[in-house]
Tab-separated table of C-alpha atoms in Angstrom:
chain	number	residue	atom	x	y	z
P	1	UNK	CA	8.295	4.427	16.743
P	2	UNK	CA	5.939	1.862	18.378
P	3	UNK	CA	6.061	-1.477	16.265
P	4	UNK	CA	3.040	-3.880	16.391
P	5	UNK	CA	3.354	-7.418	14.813
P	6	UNK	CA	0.970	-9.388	13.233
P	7	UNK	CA	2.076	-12.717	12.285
P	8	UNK	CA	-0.726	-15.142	9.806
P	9	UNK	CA	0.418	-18.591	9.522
P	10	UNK	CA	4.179	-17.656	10.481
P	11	UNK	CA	5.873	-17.943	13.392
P	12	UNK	CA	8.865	-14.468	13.795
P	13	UNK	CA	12.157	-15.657	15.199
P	14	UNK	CA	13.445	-13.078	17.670
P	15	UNK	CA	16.183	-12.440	15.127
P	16	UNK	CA	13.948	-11.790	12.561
P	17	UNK	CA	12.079	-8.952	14.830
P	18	UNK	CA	15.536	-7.696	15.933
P	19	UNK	CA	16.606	-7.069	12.210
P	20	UNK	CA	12.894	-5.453	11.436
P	21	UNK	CA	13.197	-3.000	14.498
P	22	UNK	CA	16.899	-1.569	13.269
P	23	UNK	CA	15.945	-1.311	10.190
P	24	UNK	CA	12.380	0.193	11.071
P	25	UNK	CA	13.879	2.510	13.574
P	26	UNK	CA	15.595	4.598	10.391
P	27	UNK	CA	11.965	5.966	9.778
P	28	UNK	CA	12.082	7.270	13.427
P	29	UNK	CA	13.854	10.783	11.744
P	30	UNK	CA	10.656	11.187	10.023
P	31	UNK	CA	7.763	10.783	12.647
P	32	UNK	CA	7.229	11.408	16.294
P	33	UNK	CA	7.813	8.604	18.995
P	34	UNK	CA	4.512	7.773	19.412
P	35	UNK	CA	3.835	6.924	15.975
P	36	UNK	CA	2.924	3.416	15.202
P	37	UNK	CA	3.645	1.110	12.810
P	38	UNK	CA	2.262	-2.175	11.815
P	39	UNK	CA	4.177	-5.093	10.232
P	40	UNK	CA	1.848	-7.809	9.487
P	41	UNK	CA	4.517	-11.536	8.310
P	42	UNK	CA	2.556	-14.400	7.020
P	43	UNK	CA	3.101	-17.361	5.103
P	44	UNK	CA	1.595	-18.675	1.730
P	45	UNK	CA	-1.213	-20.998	2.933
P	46	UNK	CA	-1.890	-22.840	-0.206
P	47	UNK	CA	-0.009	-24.737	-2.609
P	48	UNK	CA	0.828	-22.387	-4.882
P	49	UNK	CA	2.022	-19.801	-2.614
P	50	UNK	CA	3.322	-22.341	-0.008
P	51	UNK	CA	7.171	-21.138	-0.532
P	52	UNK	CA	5.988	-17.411	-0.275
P	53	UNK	CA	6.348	-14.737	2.065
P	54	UNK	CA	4.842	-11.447	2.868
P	55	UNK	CA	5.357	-8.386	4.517
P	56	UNK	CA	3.213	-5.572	5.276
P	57	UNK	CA	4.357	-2.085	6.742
P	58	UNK	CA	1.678	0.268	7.350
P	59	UNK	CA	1.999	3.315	9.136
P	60	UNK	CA	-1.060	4.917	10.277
P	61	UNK	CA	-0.802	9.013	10.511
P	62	UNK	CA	-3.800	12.043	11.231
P	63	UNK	CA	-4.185	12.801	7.388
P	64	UNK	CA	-2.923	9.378	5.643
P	65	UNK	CA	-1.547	5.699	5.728
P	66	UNK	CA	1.541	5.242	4.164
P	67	UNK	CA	1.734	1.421	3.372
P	68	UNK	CA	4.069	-1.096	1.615
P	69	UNK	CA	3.836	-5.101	1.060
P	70	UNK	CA	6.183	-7.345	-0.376
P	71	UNK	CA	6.063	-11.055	-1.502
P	72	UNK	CA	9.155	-12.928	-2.369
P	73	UNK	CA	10.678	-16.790	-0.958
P	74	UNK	CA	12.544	-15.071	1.790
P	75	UNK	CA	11.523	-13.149	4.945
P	76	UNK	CA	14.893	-11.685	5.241
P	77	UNK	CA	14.902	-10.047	1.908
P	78	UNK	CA	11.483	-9.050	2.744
P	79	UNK	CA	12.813	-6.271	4.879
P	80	UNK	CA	15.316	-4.791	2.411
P	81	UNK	CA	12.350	-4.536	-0.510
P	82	UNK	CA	9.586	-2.860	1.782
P	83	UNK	CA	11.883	-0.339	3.740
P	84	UNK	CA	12.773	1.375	0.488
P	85	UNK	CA	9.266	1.596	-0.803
P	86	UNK	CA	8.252	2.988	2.579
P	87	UNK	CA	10.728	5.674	2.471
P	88	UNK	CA	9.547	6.758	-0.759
P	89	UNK	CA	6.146	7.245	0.025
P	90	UNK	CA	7.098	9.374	3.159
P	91	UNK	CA	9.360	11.771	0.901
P	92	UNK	CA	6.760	12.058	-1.829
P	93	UNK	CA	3.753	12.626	0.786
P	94	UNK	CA	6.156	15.056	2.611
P	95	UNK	CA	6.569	16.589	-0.727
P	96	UNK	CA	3.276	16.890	-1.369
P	97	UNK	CA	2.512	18.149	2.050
P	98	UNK	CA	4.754	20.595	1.523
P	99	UNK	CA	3.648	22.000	-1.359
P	100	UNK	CA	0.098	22.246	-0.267
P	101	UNK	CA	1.139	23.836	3.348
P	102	UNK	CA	-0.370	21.588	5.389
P	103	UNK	CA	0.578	20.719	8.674
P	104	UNK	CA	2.307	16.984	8.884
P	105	UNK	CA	2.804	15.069	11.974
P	106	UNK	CA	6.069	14.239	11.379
P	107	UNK	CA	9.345	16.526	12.916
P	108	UNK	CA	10.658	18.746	11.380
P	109	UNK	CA	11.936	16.834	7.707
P	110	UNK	CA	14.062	19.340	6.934
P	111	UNK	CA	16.541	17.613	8.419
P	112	UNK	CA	16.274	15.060	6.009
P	113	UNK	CA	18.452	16.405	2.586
P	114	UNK	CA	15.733	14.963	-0.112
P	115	UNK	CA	18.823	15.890	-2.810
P	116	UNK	CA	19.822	12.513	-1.464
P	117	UNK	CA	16.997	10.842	-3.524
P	118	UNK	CA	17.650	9.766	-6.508
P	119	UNK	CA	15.908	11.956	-9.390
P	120	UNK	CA	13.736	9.021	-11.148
P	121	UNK	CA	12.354	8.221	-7.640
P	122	UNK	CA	10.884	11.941	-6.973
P	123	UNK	CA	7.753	12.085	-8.660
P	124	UNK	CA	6.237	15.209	-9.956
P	125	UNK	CA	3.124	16.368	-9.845
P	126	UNK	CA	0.408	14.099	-11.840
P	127	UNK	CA	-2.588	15.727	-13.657
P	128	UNK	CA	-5.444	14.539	-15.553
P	129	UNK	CA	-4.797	13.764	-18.880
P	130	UNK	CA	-7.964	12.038	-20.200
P	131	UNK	CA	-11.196	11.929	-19.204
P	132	UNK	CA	-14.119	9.731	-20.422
P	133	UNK	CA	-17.865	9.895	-19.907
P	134	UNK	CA	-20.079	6.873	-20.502
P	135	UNK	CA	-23.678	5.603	-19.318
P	136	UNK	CA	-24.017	2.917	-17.000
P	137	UNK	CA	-26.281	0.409	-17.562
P	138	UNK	CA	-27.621	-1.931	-14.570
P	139	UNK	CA	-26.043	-5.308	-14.562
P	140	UNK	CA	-24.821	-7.939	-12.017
P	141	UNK	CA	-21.707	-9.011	-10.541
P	142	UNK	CA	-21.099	-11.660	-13.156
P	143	UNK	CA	-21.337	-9.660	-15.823
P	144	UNK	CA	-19.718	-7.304	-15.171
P	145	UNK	CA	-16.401	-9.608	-14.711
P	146	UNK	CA	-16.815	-10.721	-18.374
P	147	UNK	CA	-16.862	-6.867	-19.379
P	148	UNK	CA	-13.690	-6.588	-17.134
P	149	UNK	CA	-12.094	-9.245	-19.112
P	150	UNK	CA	-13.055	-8.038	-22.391
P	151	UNK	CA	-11.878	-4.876	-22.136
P	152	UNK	CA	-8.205	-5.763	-20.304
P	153	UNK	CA	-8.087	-2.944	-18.137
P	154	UNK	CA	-7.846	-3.901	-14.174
P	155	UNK	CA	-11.145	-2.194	-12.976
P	156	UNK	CA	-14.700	-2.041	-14.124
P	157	UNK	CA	-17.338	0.569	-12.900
P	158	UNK	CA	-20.912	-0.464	-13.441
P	159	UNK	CA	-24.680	0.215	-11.811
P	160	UNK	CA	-25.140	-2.931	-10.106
P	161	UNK	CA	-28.805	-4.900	-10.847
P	162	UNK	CA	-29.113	-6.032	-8.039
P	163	UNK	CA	-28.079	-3.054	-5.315
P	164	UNK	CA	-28.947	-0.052	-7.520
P	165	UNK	CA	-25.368	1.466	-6.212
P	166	UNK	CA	-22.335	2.246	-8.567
P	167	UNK	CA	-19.641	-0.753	-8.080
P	168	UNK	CA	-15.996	-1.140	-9.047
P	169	UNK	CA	-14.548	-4.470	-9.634
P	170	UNK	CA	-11.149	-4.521	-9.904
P	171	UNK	CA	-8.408	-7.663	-10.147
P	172	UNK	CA	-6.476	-7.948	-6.712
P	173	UNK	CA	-2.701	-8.753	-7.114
P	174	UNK	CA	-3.115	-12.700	-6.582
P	175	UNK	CA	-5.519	-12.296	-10.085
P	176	UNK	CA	-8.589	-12.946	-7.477
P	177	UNK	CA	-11.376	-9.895	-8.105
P	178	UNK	CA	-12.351	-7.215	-5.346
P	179	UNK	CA	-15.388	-5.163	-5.242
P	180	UNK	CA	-15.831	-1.914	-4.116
P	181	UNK	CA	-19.702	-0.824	-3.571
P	182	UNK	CA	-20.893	3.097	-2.927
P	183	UNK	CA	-23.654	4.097	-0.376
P	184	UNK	CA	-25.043	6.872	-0.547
């Protein structure tokens, strides 16, 4: 694998990258040698988050980008959170690859025993268990985040007043909100 860094507001000590590429290069059973990977370390730049690190592994493939990111008060530990989460995602989307018959860019994973994964982290299948229907009424940004905040959930579809377009607000993990807007 071909590792990129990104570093925000943090400054990677050659130890630090030489503990991220062995523990990196344990993905290299699953993809070719020429796929990339992008670790992205920064640094809390406020107050609050001053003491806090992240990490971001994203691996960019044909059909999909398999991502994790961890926050905690040490880089170091960093590592040992995000590789596991990684690994997950590759053995469920090979899993769901799989099952679908699709080609995957990755060699051949049958090399890989997946009876070595612990049962509760092998998800099955999801399917759609409720479904709800409603009519959306034109309103701006503003109010729709009071709707979002009466109603609890995390996201919030509405016809926004201003754009005419369907919008989703949704709460990011730092609590800040995100919009998503649709053109058609």
């Amino acid at each position: 694998m071909k590792i990129e860094y990104l570093c925000k507001n943090y400054d990677a000590s050659d130890k630090l990258k030489a503990i991220i590429e062995k523990k990196v290069t344990k993905l290299d059973k699953f993809f070719d040698e020429d796929t990339k990977i992008k670790i992205v370390l920064k640094k809390g730049n406020t107050r609050a988050t001053a003491d806090l690190y992240t990490m971001e592994l994203t691996i960019l493939l044909e059909s999909s980008v398999m991502r994790a990111e961890v926050t905690s008060d040490n880089m170091y530990s960093n590592i040992d959170l995000a590789i596991p989460k990684l690994e997950k995602q590759i053995i469920r989307h090979h899993k769901k690859i799989e099952s679908k018959s699709k080609k995957f860019r990755a060699r051949d994973m049958s090399a890989v025993p997946v009876d070595d994964v612990p049962e509760e982290d092998i998800k099955e299948e999801k399917t759609l268990v409720r479904s709800k229907c409603y009519t959306l009424s034109p309103m701006s940004i503003d109010d729709a985040v009071e709707e979002l905040e009466l109603i609890g959930h995390n996201f919030y579809v509405f016809l926004n007043k201003a754009t005419k377009s369907v919008n989703v607000l949704y709460v990011r993990h730092d609590g800040n909100y995100g919009l998503i807007e649709t053109v058609v």
